[in-house]
XYZ file of C-alpha atoms in Angstrom:
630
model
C 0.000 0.000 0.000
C 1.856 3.777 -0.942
C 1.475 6.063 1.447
C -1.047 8.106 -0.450
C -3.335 4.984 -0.808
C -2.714 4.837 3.305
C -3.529 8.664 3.839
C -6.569 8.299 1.753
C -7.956 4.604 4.056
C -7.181 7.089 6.787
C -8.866 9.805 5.935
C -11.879 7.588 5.069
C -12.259 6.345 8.945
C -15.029 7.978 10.451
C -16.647 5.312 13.166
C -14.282 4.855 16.308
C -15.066 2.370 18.274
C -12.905 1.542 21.805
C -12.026 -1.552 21.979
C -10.303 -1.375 25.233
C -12.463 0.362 28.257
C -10.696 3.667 29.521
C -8.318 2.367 32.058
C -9.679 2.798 35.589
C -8.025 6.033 37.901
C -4.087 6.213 38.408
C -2.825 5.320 41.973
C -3.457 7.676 44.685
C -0.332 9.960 45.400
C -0.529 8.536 48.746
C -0.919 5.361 48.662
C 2.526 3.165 48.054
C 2.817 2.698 44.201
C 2.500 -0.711 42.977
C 2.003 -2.598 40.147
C -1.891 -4.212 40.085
C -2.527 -7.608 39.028
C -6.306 -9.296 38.666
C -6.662 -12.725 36.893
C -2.992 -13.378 35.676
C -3.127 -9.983 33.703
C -1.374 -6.560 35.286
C -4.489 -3.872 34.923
C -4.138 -0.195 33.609
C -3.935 1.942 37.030
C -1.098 4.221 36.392
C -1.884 7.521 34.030
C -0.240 7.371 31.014
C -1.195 11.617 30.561
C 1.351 12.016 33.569
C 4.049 9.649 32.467
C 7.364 10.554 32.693
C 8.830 11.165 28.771
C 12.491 11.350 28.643
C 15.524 10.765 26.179
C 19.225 9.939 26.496
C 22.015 8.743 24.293
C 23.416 5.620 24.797
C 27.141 4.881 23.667
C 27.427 2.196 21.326
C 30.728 0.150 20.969
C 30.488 0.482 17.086
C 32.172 3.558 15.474
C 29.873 2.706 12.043
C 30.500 6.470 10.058
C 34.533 5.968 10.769
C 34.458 9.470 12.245
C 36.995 8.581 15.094
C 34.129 8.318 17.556
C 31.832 5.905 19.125
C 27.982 6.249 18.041
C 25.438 7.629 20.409
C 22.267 5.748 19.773
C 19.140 7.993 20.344
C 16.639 6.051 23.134
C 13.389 7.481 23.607
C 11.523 6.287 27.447
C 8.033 6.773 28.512
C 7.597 5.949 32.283
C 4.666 5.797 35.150
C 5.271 8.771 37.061
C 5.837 6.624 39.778
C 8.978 5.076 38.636
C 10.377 8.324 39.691
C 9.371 7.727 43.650
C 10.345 4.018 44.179
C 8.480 1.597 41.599
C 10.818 -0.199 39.354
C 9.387 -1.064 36.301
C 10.670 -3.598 33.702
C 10.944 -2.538 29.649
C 9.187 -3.503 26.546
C 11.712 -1.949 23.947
C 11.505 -1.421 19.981
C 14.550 -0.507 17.947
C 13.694 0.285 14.848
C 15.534 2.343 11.691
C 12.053 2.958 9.934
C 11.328 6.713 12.471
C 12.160 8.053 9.161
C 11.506 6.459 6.509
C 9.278 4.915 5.665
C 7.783 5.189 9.585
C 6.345 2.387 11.427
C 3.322 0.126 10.857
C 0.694 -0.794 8.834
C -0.525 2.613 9.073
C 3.326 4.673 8.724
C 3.395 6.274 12.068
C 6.173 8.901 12.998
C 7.633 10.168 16.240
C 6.514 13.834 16.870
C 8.640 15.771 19.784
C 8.078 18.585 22.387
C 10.384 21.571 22.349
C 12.467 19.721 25.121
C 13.129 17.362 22.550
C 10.897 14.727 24.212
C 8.758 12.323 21.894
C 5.212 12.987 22.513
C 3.467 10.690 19.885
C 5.665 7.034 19.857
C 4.386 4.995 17.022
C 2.388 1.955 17.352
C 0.737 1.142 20.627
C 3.372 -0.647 23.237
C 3.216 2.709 25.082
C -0.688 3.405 25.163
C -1.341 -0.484 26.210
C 1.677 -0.753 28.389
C 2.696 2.186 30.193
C -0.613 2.263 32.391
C 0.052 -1.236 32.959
C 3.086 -0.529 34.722
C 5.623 -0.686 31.919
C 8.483 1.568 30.240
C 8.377 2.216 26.867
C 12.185 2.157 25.812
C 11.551 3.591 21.686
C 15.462 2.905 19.820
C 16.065 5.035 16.743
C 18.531 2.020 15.229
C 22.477 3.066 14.885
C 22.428 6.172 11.750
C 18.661 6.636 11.536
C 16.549 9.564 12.817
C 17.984 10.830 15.926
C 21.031 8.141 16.461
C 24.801 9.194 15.244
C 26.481 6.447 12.075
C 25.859 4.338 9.364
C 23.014 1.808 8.926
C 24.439 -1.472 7.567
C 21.826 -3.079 6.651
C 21.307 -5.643 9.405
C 24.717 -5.517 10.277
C 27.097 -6.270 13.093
C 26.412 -2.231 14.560
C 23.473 -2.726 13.806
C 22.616 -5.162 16.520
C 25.346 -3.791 18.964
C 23.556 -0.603 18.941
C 20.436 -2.488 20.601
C 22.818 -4.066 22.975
C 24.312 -1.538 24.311
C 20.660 -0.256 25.447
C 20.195 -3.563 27.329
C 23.393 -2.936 28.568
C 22.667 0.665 29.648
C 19.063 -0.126 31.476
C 21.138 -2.902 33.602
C 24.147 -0.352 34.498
C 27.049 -1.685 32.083
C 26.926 0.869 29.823
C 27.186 4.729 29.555
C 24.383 7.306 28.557
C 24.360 10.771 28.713
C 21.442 13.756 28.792
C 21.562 17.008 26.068
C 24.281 18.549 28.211
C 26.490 15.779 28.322
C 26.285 14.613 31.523
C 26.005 11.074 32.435
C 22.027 9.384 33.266
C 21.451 5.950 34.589
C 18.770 3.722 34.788
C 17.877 4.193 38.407
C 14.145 3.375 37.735
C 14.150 -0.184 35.748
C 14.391 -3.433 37.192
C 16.503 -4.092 33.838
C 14.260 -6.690 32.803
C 14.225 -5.989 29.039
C 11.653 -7.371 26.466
C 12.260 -6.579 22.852
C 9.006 -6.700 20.336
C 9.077 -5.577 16.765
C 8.125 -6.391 13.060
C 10.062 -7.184 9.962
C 13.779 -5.521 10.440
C 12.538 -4.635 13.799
C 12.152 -8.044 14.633
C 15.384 -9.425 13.351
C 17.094 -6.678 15.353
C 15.027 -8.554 18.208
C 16.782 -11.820 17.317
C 19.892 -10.422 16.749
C 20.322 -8.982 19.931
C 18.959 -12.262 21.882
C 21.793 -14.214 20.012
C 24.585 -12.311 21.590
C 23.191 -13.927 24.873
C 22.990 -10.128 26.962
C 21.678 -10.471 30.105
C 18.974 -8.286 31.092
C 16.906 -9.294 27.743
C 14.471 -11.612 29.304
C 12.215 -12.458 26.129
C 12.139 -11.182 22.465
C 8.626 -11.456 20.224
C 9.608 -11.259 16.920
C 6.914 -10.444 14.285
C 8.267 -11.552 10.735
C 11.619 -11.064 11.583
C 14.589 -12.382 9.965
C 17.376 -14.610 11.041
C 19.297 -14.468 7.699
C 20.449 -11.492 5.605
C 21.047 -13.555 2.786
C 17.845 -15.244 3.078
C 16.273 -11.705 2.276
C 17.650 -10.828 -0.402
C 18.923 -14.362 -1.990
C 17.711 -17.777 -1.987
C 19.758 -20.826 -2.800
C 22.089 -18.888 -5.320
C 19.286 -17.025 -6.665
C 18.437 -12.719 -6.176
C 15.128 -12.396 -4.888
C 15.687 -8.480 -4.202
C 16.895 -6.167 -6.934
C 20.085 -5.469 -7.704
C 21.653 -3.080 -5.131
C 18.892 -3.719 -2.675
C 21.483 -3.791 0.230
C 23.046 -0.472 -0.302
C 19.347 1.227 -1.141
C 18.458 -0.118 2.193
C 20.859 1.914 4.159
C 20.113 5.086 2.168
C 16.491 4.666 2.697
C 16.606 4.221 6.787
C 18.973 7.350 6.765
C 17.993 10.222 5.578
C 21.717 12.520 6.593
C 23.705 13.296 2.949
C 24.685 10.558 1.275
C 28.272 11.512 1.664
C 27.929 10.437 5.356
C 28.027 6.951 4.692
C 29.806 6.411 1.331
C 32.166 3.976 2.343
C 29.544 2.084 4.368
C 27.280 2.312 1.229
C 30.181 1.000 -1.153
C 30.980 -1.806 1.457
C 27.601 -2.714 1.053
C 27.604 -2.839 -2.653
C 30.631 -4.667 -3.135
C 30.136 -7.189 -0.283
C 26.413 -8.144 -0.918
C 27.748 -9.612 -4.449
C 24.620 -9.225 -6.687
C 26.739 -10.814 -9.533
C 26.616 -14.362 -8.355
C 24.090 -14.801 -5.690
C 26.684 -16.818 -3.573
C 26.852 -16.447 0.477
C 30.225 -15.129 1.497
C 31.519 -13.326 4.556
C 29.199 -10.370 3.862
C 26.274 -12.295 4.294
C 27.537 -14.588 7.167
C 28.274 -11.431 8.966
C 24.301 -10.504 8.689
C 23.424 -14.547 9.676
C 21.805 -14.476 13.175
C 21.765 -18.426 13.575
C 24.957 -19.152 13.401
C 27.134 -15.882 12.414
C 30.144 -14.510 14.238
C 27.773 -11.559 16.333
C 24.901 -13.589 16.723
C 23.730 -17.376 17.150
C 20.682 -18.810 18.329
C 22.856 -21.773 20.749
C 23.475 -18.226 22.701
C 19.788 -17.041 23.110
C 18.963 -16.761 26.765
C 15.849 -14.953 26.145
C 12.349 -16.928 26.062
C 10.934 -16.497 22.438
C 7.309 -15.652 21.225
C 7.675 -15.937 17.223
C 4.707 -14.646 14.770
C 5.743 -15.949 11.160
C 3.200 -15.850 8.306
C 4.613 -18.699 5.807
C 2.977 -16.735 3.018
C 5.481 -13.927 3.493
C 7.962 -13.190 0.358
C 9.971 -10.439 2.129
C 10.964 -12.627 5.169
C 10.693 -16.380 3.866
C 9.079 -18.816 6.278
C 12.897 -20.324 6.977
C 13.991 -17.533 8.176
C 11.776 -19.069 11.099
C 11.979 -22.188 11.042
C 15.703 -22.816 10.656
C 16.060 -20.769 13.968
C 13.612 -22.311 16.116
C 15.211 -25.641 15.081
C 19.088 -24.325 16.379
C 17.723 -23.050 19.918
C 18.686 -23.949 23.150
C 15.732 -26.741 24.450
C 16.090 -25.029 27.511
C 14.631 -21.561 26.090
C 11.004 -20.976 26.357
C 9.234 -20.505 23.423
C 5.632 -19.793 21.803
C 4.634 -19.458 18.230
C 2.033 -18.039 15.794
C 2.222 -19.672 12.402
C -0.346 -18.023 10.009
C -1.175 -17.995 6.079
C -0.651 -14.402 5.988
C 1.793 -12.753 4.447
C 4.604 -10.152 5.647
C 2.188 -9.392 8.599
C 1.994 -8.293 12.572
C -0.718 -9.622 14.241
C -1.972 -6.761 15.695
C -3.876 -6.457 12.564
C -4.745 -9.328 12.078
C -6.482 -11.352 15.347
C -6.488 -7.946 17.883
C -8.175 -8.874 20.785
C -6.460 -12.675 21.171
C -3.378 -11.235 20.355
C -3.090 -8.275 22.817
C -4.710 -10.354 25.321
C -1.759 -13.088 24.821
C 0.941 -10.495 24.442
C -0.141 -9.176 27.757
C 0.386 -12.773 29.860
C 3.420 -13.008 27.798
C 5.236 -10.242 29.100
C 3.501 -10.433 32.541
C 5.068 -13.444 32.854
C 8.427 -12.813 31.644
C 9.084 -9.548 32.984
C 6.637 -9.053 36.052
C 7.021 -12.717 37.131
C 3.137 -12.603 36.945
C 1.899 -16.256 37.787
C -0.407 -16.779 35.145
C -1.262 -19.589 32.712
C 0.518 -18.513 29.568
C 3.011 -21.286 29.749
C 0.539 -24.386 30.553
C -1.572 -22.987 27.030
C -0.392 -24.892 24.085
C 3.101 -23.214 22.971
C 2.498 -22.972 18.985
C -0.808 -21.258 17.291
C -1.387 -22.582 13.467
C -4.091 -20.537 11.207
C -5.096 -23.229 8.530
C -7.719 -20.945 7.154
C -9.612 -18.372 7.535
C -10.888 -18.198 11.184
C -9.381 -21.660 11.236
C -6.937 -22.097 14.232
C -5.655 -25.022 16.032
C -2.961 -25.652 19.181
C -0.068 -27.690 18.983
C 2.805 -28.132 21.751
C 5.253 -27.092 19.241
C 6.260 -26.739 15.483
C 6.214 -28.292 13.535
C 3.468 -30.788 14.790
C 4.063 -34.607 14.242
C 4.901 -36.122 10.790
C 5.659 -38.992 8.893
C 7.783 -38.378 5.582
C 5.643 -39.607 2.655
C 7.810 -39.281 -0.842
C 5.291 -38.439 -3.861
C 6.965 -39.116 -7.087
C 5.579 -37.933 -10.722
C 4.230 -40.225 -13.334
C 4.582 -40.105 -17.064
C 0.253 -40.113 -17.074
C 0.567 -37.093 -15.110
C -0.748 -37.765 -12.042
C 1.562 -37.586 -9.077
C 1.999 -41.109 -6.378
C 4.119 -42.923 -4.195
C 5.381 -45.438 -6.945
C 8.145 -44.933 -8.868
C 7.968 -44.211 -12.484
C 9.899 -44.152 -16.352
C 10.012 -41.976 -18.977
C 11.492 -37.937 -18.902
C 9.385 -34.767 -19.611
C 11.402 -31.484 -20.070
C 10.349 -27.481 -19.993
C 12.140 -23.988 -20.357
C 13.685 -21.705 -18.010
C 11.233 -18.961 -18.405
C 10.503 -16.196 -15.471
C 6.880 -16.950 -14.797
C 4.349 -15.788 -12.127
C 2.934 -18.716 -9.880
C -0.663 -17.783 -11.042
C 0.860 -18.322 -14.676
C 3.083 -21.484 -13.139
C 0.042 -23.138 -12.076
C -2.765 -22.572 -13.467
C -4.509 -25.169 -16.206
C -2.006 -28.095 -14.831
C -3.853 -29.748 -17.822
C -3.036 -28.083 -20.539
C 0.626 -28.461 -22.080
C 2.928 -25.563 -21.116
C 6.243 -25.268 -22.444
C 7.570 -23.673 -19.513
C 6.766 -26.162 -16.735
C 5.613 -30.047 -15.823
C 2.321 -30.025 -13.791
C 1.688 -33.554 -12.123
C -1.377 -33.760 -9.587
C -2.653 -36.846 -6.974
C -5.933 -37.954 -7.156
C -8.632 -36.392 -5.261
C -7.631 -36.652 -1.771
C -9.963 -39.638 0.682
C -9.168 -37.866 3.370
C -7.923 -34.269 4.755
C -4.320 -34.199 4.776
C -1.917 -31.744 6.412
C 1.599 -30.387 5.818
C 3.872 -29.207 8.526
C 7.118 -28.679 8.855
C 9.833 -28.700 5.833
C 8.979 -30.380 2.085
C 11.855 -30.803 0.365
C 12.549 -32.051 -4.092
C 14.936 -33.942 -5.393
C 15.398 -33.724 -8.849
C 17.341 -35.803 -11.692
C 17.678 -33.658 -14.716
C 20.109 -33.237 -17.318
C 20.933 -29.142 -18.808
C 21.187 -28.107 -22.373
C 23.084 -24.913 -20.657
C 25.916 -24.545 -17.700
C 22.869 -23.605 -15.536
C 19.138 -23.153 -14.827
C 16.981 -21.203 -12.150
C 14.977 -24.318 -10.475
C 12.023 -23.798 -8.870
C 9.134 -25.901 -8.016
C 6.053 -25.400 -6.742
C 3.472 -27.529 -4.234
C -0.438 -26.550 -5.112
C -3.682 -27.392 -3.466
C -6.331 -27.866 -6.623
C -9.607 -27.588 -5.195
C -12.098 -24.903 -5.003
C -12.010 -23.215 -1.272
C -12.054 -19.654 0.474
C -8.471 -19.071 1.391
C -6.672 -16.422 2.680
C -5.995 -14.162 -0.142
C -2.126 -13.382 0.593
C -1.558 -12.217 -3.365
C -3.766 -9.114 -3.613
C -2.279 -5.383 -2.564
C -4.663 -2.731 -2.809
C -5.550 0.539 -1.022
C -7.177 -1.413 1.991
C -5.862 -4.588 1.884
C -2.181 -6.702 2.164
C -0.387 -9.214 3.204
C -3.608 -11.449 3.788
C -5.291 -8.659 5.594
C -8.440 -6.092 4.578
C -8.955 -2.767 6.313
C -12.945 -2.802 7.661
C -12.864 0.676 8.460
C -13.098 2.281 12.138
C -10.948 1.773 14.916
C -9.816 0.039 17.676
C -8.629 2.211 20.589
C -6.078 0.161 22.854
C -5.118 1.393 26.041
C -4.669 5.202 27.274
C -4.587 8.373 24.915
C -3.552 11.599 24.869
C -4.190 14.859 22.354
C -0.969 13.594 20.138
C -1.116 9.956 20.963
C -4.857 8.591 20.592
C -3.601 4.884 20.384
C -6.356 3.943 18.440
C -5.805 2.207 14.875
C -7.182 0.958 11.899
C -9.236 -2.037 12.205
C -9.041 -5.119 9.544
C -9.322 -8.976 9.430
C -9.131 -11.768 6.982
C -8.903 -10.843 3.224
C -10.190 -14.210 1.693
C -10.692 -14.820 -1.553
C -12.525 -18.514 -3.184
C -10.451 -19.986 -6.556
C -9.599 -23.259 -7.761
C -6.506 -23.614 -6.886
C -3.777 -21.807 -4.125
C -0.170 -22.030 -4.198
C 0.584 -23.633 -0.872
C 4.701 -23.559 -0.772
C 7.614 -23.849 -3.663
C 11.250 -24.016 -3.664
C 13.756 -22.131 -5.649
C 17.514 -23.122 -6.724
C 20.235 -21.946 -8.434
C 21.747 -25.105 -10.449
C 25.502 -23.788 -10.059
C 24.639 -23.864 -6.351
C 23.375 -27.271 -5.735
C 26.819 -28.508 -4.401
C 27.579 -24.788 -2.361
C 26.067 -21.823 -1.798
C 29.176 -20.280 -1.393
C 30.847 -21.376 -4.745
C 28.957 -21.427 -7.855
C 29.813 -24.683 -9.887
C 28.656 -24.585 -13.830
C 26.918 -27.757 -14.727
C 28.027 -29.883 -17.723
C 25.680 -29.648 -20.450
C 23.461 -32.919 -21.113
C 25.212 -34.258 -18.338
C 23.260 -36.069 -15.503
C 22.648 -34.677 -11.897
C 20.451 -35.338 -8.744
C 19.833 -32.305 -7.246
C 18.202 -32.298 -3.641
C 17.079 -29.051 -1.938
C 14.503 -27.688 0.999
C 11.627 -26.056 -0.170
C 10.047 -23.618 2.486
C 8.463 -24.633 4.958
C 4.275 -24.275 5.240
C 1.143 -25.725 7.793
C -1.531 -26.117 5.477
C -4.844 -28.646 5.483
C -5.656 -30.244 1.671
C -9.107 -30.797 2.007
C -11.336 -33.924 1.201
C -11.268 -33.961 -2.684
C -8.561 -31.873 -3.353
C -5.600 -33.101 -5.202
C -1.706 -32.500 -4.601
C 0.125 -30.653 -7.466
C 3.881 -30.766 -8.208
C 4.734 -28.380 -10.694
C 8.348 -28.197 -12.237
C 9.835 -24.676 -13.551
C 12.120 -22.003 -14.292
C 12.650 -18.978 -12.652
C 9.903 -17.478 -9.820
C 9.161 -14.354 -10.949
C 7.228 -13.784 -7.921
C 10.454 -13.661 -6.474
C 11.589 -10.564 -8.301
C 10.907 -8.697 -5.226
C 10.992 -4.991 -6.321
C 11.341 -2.511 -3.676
C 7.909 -2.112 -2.597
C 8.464 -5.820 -1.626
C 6.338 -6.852 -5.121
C 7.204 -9.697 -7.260
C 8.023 -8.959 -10.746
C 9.910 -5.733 -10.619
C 13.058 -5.898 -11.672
C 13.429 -8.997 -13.131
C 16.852 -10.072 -11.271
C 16.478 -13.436 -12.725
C 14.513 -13.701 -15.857
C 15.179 -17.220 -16.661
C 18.451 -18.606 -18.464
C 16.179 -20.089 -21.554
C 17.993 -23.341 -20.937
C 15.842 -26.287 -21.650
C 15.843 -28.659 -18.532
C 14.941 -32.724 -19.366
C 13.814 -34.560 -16.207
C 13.911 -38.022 -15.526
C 10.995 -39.047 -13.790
C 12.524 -42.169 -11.815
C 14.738 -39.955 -9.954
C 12.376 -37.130 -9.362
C 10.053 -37.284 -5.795
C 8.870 -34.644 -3.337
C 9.259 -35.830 0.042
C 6.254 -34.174 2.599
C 6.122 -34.227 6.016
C 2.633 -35.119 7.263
C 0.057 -35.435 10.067
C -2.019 -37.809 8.293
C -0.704 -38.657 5.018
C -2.222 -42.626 4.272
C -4.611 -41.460 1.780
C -2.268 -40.574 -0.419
C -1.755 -43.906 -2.907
């Protein structure tokens, strides 16, 4: 959605209606201040009108600009009043570069300031909910964006440091200092630290957790990533345009260009749009297992929200982390069929209601029931949502391998079918599997017995032979079957990601004349067709040995060629039927800036002709109840 098309849904909204009743009077100024707690859930008794609304600069260890100099990092705080007379309160923190550009949420929100310099509208609604509950607001302006001194890197190793030196400062191990220059400390937090944020926010989140500082008690990332290169590459191939790294950091930062020229050229050269490959660049941006961050060093307990319909952060970017944590961290999930979504938007009054436990729990020490609920949420449809104790649920592997009629089975079969390497869209990938297209191999089950779900990991294994040194490879798994689904594809004026503005509001906690805390309302987008692209896999051939050394193939020689596909939860219903559909380049994939397939075009498809053999060809699908399938 532009930000026109978002000014306009805005200006529409005429009906407000609270979702949250006006929080009950703040504590007395003589009784002893305390934090109020009725049925597992802290209550809204201090004023967030009277809050305290602060701002220091926190030192970073990272001198990002090369100016001699070690970054101040701009942190914004909105207290109770009574943290100032003996409550200590713990933090729910969002770093973020996007106070700029291009602001914050689903609905663009910017920080707006008092002539001391204080923020008096934060974006989003942490603050408004939180702060009467007996919260600080801790708001980070990430390392060279809005208010904070450097360079972006584009989820780089200052990049996270900067957050962790804010941990460090609210638990007294690092330095901060007021306008004047004098030092501040934290005298008012307990220095239990909870970090919640969406997209790059949220990776920031993770980022931070995986340098194991103590102090950050829980993160809740909301599509965030745990792999640079898994944003803007995937197996070998670009799925962000060409330069996507260094137009990044110049969009976050909106200081002269001149600033940051050597960051921006590192950036450039390092990110290696040429060949796709993952080098030291990209390892440096890998939060699983990098040199900065790794997920064996999270401390922190985890509440994840991934939407495995998402093309900016691809559903491995969860999944691969969850795997690699410590079975001692705590953890909770929400897997949805949205898209690049936080689920504030999208299931409001379950989520804030969840969020709250959560953090009671972790930061207050609130004994509530949050942890004896089942850990993992999975949306199979529309208003379809079931508990699991983790993800992915249960499985049995059941291989599916394509036959020369067609249809797609568990037997093995002869024969070879071949198609072009042609940049398609997924509508244009699928659709008619019938009806002979040059530029792919469509192979479908019969109609499904039984329901049958997917969770967890598919992965392909092809045998193919190349009339070129390489191919893009992708492949696609389709449910065939009229249904209303979740319409993840369509962006519009009132609707993304999954999601479609219903106009009014929601109001959600405290307000005042700059900060209403009230926001759009929206829910399911659906949409009924004959068909839905459930999950699909994409390869670079010269990368099927490496990712970090591309390896021409030999032309009409032989190869098997195994890779994961992303991971999905999805239910085929009753009748449907299972399609496997071989191709060329995604051009859904082509993620433009906006985050839209089909932009640029970064890989249009090598035209080389690609011959399968069917014996050695299979998709191998991990499922709940897969015995129908014959």
């Amino acid at each position: 959605m532009s930000n026109s098309q978002r000014r306009g849904l805005l200006a529409s909204v005429a009906l407000v209606i609270p979702l949250v009743v006006a929080a009950t009077p703040a504590a007395s100024a003589t009784e002893k201040p305390e934090i109020k707690v009725s049925g597992g859930l802290t209550q809204p008794v201090f004023s967030y009108q009277d809050a305290i609304r602060e701002h220091v600069r926190v030192q970073s260890p990272a001198d990002s600009d090369g100016d001699g100099k070690k970054d101040l990092i701009r942190v914004d705080i909105i207290r109770p009043k009574e943290s100032e007379s003996g409550l200590k309160v713990p933090v729910i923190m969002q770093e973020t570069p996007y106070y700029d550009d291009p602001g914050v949420g689903f609905e663009v929100e910017k920080k707006k300031y008092d002539a001391n310099g204080n923020v008096t509208k934060f974006p989003m609604y942490y603050d408004n909910y939180f702060v009467p509950r007996g919260y600080a607001f801790v708001s980070v302006d990430m390392i060279g964006t809005r208010l904070s001194e450097g360079c972006p890197t584009s989820y780089g190793t200052s990049d996270v440091l900067s957050g962790k030196a804010v941990i460090d400062w609210l638990n007294g191990r690092a330095s901060a200092y007021d306008d004047k220059g004098d030092p501040v400390k934290a005298t008012w937090t307990t220095g239990r630290t909870g970090m919640i944020g969406h997209s790059y926010e949220g990776g920031l989140a993770i980022g931070v957790a995986g340098t194991g500082v103590p102090g950050l008690e829980t993160i809740v990332p909301l599509a965030g990533y745990t792999s640079g290169y898994e944003t803007s590459r995937n197996n070998g191939t670009l799925t962000w345009f060409k330069g996507g790294q260094e137009w990044l950091a110049k969009r976050v930062d909106l200081d002269p260009d001149e600033k940051c020229a050597a960051v921006h050229q590192r950036l450039r050269e390092g990110s290696d749009d040429a060949t796709g490959n993952y080098n030291a660049y990209w390892h440096e941006r890998n939060y699983r297992n990098g040199p900065i961050s790794k997920a064996r060093n999270v401390r922190a307990s985890v509440f994840s929200v991934m939407g495995m319909q998402d093309r900016q952060v691809v559903g491995s970017q969860f999944s691969e982390w969850w795997a690699m944590l410590p079975r001692t961290v705590q953890r909770k999930a929400w897997v949805t069929q949205y898209g690049h979504l936080d689920p504030f938007w999208a299931r409001r009054e379950v989520w804030l209601t969840t969020l709250n436990k959560w953090f009671d729990h972790e930061l207050m020490g609130v004994a509530n029931d949050i942890m004896r609920q089942p850990h993992v949420d999975v949306q199979l449809g529309p208003g379809r949502w079931v508990t699991q104790p983790d993800w992915p649920a249960r499985t049995r592997t059941t291989i599916l391998r394509p036959q020369q009629d067609g249809l797609l089975g568990r037997k093995p079969s002869s024969g070879t079918g071949s198609y072009l390497d042609t940049a398609q869209t997924e509508i244009a990938m699928a659709a008619d599997p019938a009806t002979t297209n040059p530029n792919r191999l469509a192979f479908l089950t019969p109609p499904l017995k039984n329901a049958i779900r997917v969770s967890g990991t598919p992965s392909v294994s092809l045998r193919l032979k190349l009339d070129k040194p390489t191919a893009n490879l992708g492949v696609l798994l389709v449910d065939y079957g009229t249904d209303t689904r979740i319409n993840y594809r369509e962006r519009g004026a009132a609707s993304a990601e999954g999601l479609k503005f219903s106009g009014g509001e929601d109001c959600v906690g405290q307000s005042t004349a700059d900060d209403d805390g009230c926001y759009l309302k929206a829910g399911d987008n659906t949409a009924t067709s004959g068909y839905n692209v459930v999950t699909r896999g994409i390869l670079d051939a010269q990368n099927h040995k490496s990712l970090s050394r591309s390896t021409p193939l030999t032309p009409g020689k032989p190869y098997q060629i195994t890779w994961k596909m992303f991971p999905q939860d999805y239910e085929f219903k009753a009748g449907h039927r299972l399609g496997l559909v071989l191709t060329g380049a995604n051009d859904d994939f082509n993620l433009d800036a906006s985050g839209t397939g089909g932009g640029d075009d970064v890989e249009p498809g090598t035209g080389a002709k690609v011959t399968i053999e069917l014996a050695g060809t299979s998709i191998s699908l991990p499922l709940v109840n897969g015995t129908s399938i014959k």
